CSV table of C-alpha atoms in Angstrom, one decimal:
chain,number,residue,atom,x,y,z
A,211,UNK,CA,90.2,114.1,119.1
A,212,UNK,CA,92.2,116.3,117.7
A,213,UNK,CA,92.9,114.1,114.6
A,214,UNK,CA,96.4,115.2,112.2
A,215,UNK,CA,98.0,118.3,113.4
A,216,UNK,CA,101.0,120.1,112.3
A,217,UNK,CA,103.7,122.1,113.4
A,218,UNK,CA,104.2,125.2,111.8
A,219,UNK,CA,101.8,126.5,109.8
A,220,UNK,CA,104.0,128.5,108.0
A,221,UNK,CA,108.0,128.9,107.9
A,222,UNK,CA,110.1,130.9,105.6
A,223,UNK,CA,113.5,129.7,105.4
A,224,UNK,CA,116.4,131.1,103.6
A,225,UNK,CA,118.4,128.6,101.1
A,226,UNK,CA,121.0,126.6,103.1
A,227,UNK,CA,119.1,126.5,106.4
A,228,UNK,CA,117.5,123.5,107.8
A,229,UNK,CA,114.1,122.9,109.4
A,230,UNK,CA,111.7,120.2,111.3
A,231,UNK,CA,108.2,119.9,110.5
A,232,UNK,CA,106.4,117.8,112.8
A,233,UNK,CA,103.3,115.9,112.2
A,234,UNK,CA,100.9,114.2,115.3
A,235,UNK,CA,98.1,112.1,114.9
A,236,UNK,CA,95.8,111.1,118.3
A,237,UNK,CA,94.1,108.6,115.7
A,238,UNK,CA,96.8,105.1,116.6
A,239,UNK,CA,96.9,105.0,113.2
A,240,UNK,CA,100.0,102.8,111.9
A,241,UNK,CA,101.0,104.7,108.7
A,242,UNK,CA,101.4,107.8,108.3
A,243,UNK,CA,102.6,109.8,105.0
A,244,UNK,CA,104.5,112.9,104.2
A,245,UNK,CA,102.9,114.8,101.0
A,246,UNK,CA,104.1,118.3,98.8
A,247,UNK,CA,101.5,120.2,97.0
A,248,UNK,CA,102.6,122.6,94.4
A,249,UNK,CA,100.5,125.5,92.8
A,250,UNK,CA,97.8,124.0,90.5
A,251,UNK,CA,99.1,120.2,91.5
A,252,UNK,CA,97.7,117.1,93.5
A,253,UNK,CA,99.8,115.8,96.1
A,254,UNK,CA,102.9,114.0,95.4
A,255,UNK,CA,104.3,111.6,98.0
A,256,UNK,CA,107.5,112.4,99.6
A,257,UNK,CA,108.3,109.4,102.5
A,258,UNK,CA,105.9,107.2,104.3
A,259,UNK,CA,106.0,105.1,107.0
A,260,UNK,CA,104.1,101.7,107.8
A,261,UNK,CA,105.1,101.5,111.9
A,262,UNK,CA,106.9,103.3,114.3
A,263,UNK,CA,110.4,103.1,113.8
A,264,UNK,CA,110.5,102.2,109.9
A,265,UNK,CA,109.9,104.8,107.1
A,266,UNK,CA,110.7,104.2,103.1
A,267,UNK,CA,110.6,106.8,100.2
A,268,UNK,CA,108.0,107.7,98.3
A,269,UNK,CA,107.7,109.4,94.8
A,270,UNK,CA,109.9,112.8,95.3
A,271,UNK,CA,112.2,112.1,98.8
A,272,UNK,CA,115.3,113.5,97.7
A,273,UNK,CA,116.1,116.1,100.5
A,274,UNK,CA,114.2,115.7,103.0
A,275,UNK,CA,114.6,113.0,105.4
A,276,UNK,CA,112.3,111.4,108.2
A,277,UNK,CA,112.0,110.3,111.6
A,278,UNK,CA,109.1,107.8,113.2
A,279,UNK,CA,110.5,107.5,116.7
A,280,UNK,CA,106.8,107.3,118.5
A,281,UNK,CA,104.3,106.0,116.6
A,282,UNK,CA,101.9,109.3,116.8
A,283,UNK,CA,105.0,111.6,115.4
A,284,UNK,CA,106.2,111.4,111.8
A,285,UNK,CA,109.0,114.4,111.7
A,286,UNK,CA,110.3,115.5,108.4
A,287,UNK,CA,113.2,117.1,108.3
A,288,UNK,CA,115.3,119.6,105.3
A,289,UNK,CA,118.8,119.3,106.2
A,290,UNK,CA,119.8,122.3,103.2
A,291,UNK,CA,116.9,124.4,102.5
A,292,UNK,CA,116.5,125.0,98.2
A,293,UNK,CA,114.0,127.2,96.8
A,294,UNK,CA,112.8,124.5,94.4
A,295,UNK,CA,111.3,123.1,97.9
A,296,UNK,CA,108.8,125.5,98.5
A,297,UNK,CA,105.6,124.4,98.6
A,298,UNK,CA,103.0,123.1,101.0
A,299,UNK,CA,103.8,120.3,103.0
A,300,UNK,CA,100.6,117.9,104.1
A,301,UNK,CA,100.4,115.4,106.5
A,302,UNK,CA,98.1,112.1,106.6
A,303,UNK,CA,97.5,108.8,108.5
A,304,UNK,CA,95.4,106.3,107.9
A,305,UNK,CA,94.8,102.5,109.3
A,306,UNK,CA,93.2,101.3,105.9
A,307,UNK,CA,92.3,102.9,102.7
A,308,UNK,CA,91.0,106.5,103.4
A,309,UNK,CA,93.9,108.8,104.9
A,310,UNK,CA,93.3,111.5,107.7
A,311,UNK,CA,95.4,114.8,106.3
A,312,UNK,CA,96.5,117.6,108.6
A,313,UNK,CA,96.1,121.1,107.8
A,314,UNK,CA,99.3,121.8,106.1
A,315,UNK,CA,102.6,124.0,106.7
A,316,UNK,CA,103.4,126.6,103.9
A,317,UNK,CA,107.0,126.7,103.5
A,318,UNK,CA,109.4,129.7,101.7
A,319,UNK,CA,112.2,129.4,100.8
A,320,UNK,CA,114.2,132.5,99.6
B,257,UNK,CA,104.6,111.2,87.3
B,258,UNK,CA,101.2,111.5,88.0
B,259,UNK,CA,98.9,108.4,88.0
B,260,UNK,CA,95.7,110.0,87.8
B,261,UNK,CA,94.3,113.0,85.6
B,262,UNK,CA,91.6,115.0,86.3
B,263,UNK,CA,89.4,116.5,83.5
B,264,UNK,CA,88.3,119.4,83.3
B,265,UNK,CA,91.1,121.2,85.7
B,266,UNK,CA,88.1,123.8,86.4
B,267,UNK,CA,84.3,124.2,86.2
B,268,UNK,CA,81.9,127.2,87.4
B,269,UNK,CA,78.9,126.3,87.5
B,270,UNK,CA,75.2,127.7,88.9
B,271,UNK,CA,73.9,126.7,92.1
B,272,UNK,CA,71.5,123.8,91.7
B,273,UNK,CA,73.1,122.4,88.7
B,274,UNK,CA,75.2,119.1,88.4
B,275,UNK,CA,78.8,119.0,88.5
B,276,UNK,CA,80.9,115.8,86.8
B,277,UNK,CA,84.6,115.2,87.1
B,278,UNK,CA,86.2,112.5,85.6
B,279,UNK,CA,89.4,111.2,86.1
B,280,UNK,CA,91.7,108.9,84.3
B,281,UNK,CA,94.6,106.5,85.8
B,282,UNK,CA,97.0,104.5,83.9
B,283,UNK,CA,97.8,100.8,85.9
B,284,UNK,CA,95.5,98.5,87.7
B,285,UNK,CA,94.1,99.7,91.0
B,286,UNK,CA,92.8,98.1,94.0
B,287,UNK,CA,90.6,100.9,94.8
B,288,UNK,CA,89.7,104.9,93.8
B,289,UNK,CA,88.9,107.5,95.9
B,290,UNK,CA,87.9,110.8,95.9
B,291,UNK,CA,89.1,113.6,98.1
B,292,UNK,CA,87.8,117.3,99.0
B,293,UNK,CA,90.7,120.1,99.3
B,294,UNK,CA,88.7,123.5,100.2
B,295,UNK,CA,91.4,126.6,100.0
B,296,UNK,CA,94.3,126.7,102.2
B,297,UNK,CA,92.7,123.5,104.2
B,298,UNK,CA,94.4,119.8,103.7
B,299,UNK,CA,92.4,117.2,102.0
B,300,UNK,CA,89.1,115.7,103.5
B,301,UNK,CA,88.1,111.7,102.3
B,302,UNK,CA,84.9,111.8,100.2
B,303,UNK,CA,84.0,108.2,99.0
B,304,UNK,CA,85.8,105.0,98.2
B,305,UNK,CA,85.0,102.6,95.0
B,306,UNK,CA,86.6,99.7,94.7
B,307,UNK,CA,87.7,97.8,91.5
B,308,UNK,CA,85.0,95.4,91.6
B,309,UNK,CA,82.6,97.9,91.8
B,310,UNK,CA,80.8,100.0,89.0
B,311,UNK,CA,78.6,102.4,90.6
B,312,UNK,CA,78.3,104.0,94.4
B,313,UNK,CA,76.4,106.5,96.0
B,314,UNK,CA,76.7,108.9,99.2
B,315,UNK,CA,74.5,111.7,99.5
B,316,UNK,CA,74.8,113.8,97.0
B,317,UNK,CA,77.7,112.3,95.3
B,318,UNK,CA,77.5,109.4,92.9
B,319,UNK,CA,81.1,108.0,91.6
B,320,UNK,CA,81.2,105.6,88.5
B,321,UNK,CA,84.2,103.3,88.1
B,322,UNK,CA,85.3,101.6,84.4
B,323,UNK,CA,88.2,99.2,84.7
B,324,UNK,CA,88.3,98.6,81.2
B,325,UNK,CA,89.1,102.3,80.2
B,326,UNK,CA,90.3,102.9,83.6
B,327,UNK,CA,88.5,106.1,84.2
B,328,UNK,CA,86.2,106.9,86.7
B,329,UNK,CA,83.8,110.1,88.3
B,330,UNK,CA,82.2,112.2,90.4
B,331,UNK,CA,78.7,113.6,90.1
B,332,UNK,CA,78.0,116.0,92.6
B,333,UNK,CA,74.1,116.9,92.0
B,334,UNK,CA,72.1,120.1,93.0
B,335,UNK,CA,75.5,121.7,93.8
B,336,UNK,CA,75.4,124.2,96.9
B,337,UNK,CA,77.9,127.3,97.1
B,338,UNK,CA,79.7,125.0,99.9
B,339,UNK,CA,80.4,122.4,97.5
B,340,UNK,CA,83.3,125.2,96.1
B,341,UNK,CA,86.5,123.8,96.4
B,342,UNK,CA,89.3,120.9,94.5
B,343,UNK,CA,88.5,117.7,94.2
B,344,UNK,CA,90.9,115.1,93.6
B,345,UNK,CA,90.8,111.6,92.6
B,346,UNK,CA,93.7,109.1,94.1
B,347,UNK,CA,94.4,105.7,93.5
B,348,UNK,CA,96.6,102.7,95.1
B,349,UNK,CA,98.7,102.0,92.4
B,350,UNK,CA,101.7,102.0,90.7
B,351,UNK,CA,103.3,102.7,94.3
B,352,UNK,CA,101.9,100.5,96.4
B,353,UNK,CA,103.3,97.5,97.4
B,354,UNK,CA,100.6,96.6,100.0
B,355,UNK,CA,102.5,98.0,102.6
B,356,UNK,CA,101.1,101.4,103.2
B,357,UNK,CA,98.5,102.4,101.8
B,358,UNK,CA,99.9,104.6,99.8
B,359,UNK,CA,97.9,107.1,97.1
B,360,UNK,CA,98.9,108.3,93.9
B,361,UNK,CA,96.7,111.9,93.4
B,362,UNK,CA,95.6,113.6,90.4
B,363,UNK,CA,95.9,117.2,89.6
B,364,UNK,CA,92.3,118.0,90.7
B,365,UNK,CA,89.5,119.8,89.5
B,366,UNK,CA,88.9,122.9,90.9
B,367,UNK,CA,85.0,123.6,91.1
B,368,UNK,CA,82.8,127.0,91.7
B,369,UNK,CA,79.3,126.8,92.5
B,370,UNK,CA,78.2,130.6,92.1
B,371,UNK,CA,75.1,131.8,94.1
């Protein structure tokens, strides 16, 4: 199994542009969460999503927007790239308590 | 905000010795947990405690949980050069609604085991 895996590992974007990062989990986990981690920070949560087809916000979702469309894909999206959204960008499942976390996508924006 | 709070935010420490983290939360919890984040690498699931619980154990790690002063932590013991990396503790509360799962993490402690 391949577990959580993302899609890219890195992206620079400029401010204004717009990007997908996908998340995929082989696991038939139910939810699955979209988290940013800043420099020197834990993991804040930016949208979640209990089933396929239903996601809700978290603790920081303003823009960024998400898609659960097959219940192994969580997409999140940036419709207008700002600087003040670089960061790293992890991925988890989970069927109970303890949450499977991809690798992570760096993200610049400039 | 922040839910938990890890104390200290880093410790360097011999090979061999102990390491203890401690972490602080601020509402009621269902359960704690303690996660693993080695550089540039996502998180990796350590060991649950939950609320009715005041002591567990796995392996090397022992995690101590006080309801009353909502704190809990992490002894690592005879630390290893591999055991270098942040350790963050996460709880289910304030956000969850028991629908999702969701964790609230601290700011982590970042630990160095020198050789």
């Amino acid at each position: 199994n391949a577990g959580v895996t993302q899609t890219p590992k890195f992206r620079v974007l400029k401010t204004g542009q717009s990007m997908t990062l996908l998340c995929a989990q082989d696991m038939n986990h139910e939810y699955m969460y979209w988290y940013r981690q800043d420099p020197g920070m834990g993991l804040r949560l930016i949208h979640y999503s209990v089933g396929e087809g239903t996601t809700a916000k978290g603790e920081v979702p303003d823009g960024y927007n998400v898609s659960r469309l097959k219940k192994q894909n969580f997409l999140l999206g940036l419709e207008s790239a700002a600087p003040s959204q670089t960061s790293v960008y992890f991925c988890a499942s989970s069927y109970s308590d303890e949450q499977y976390f991809g690798p992570g996508t760096r993200l610049t924006v400039t | 905000s922040q839910q938990g709070e890890e104390d200290p935010q880093a410790l360097s420490i011999q090979e061999g010795e102990n390491a203890t983290m401690n972490c602080s939360y601020k509402t009621s919890i269902n359960n704690l947990q303690w996660y693993r984040q080695n550089s540039g690498r996502g998180l990796v699931h350590l060991i649950l405690i939950r609320s009715n619980e005041r002591e567990k154990h796995s392996g090397r790690l022992r995690v101590t949980l006080d309801t009353s002063k909502k704190s809990s932590s992490l002894l690592i013991t005879a630390s290893r050069a591999a055991d270098t990396a942040s350790y963050f503790c996460a709880t289910d509360g304030p956000l969850n609604n028991n629908a999702g799962n969701m964790l609230t993490f601290g700011g982590g402690t970042r630990l160095m085991v020198k050789p």
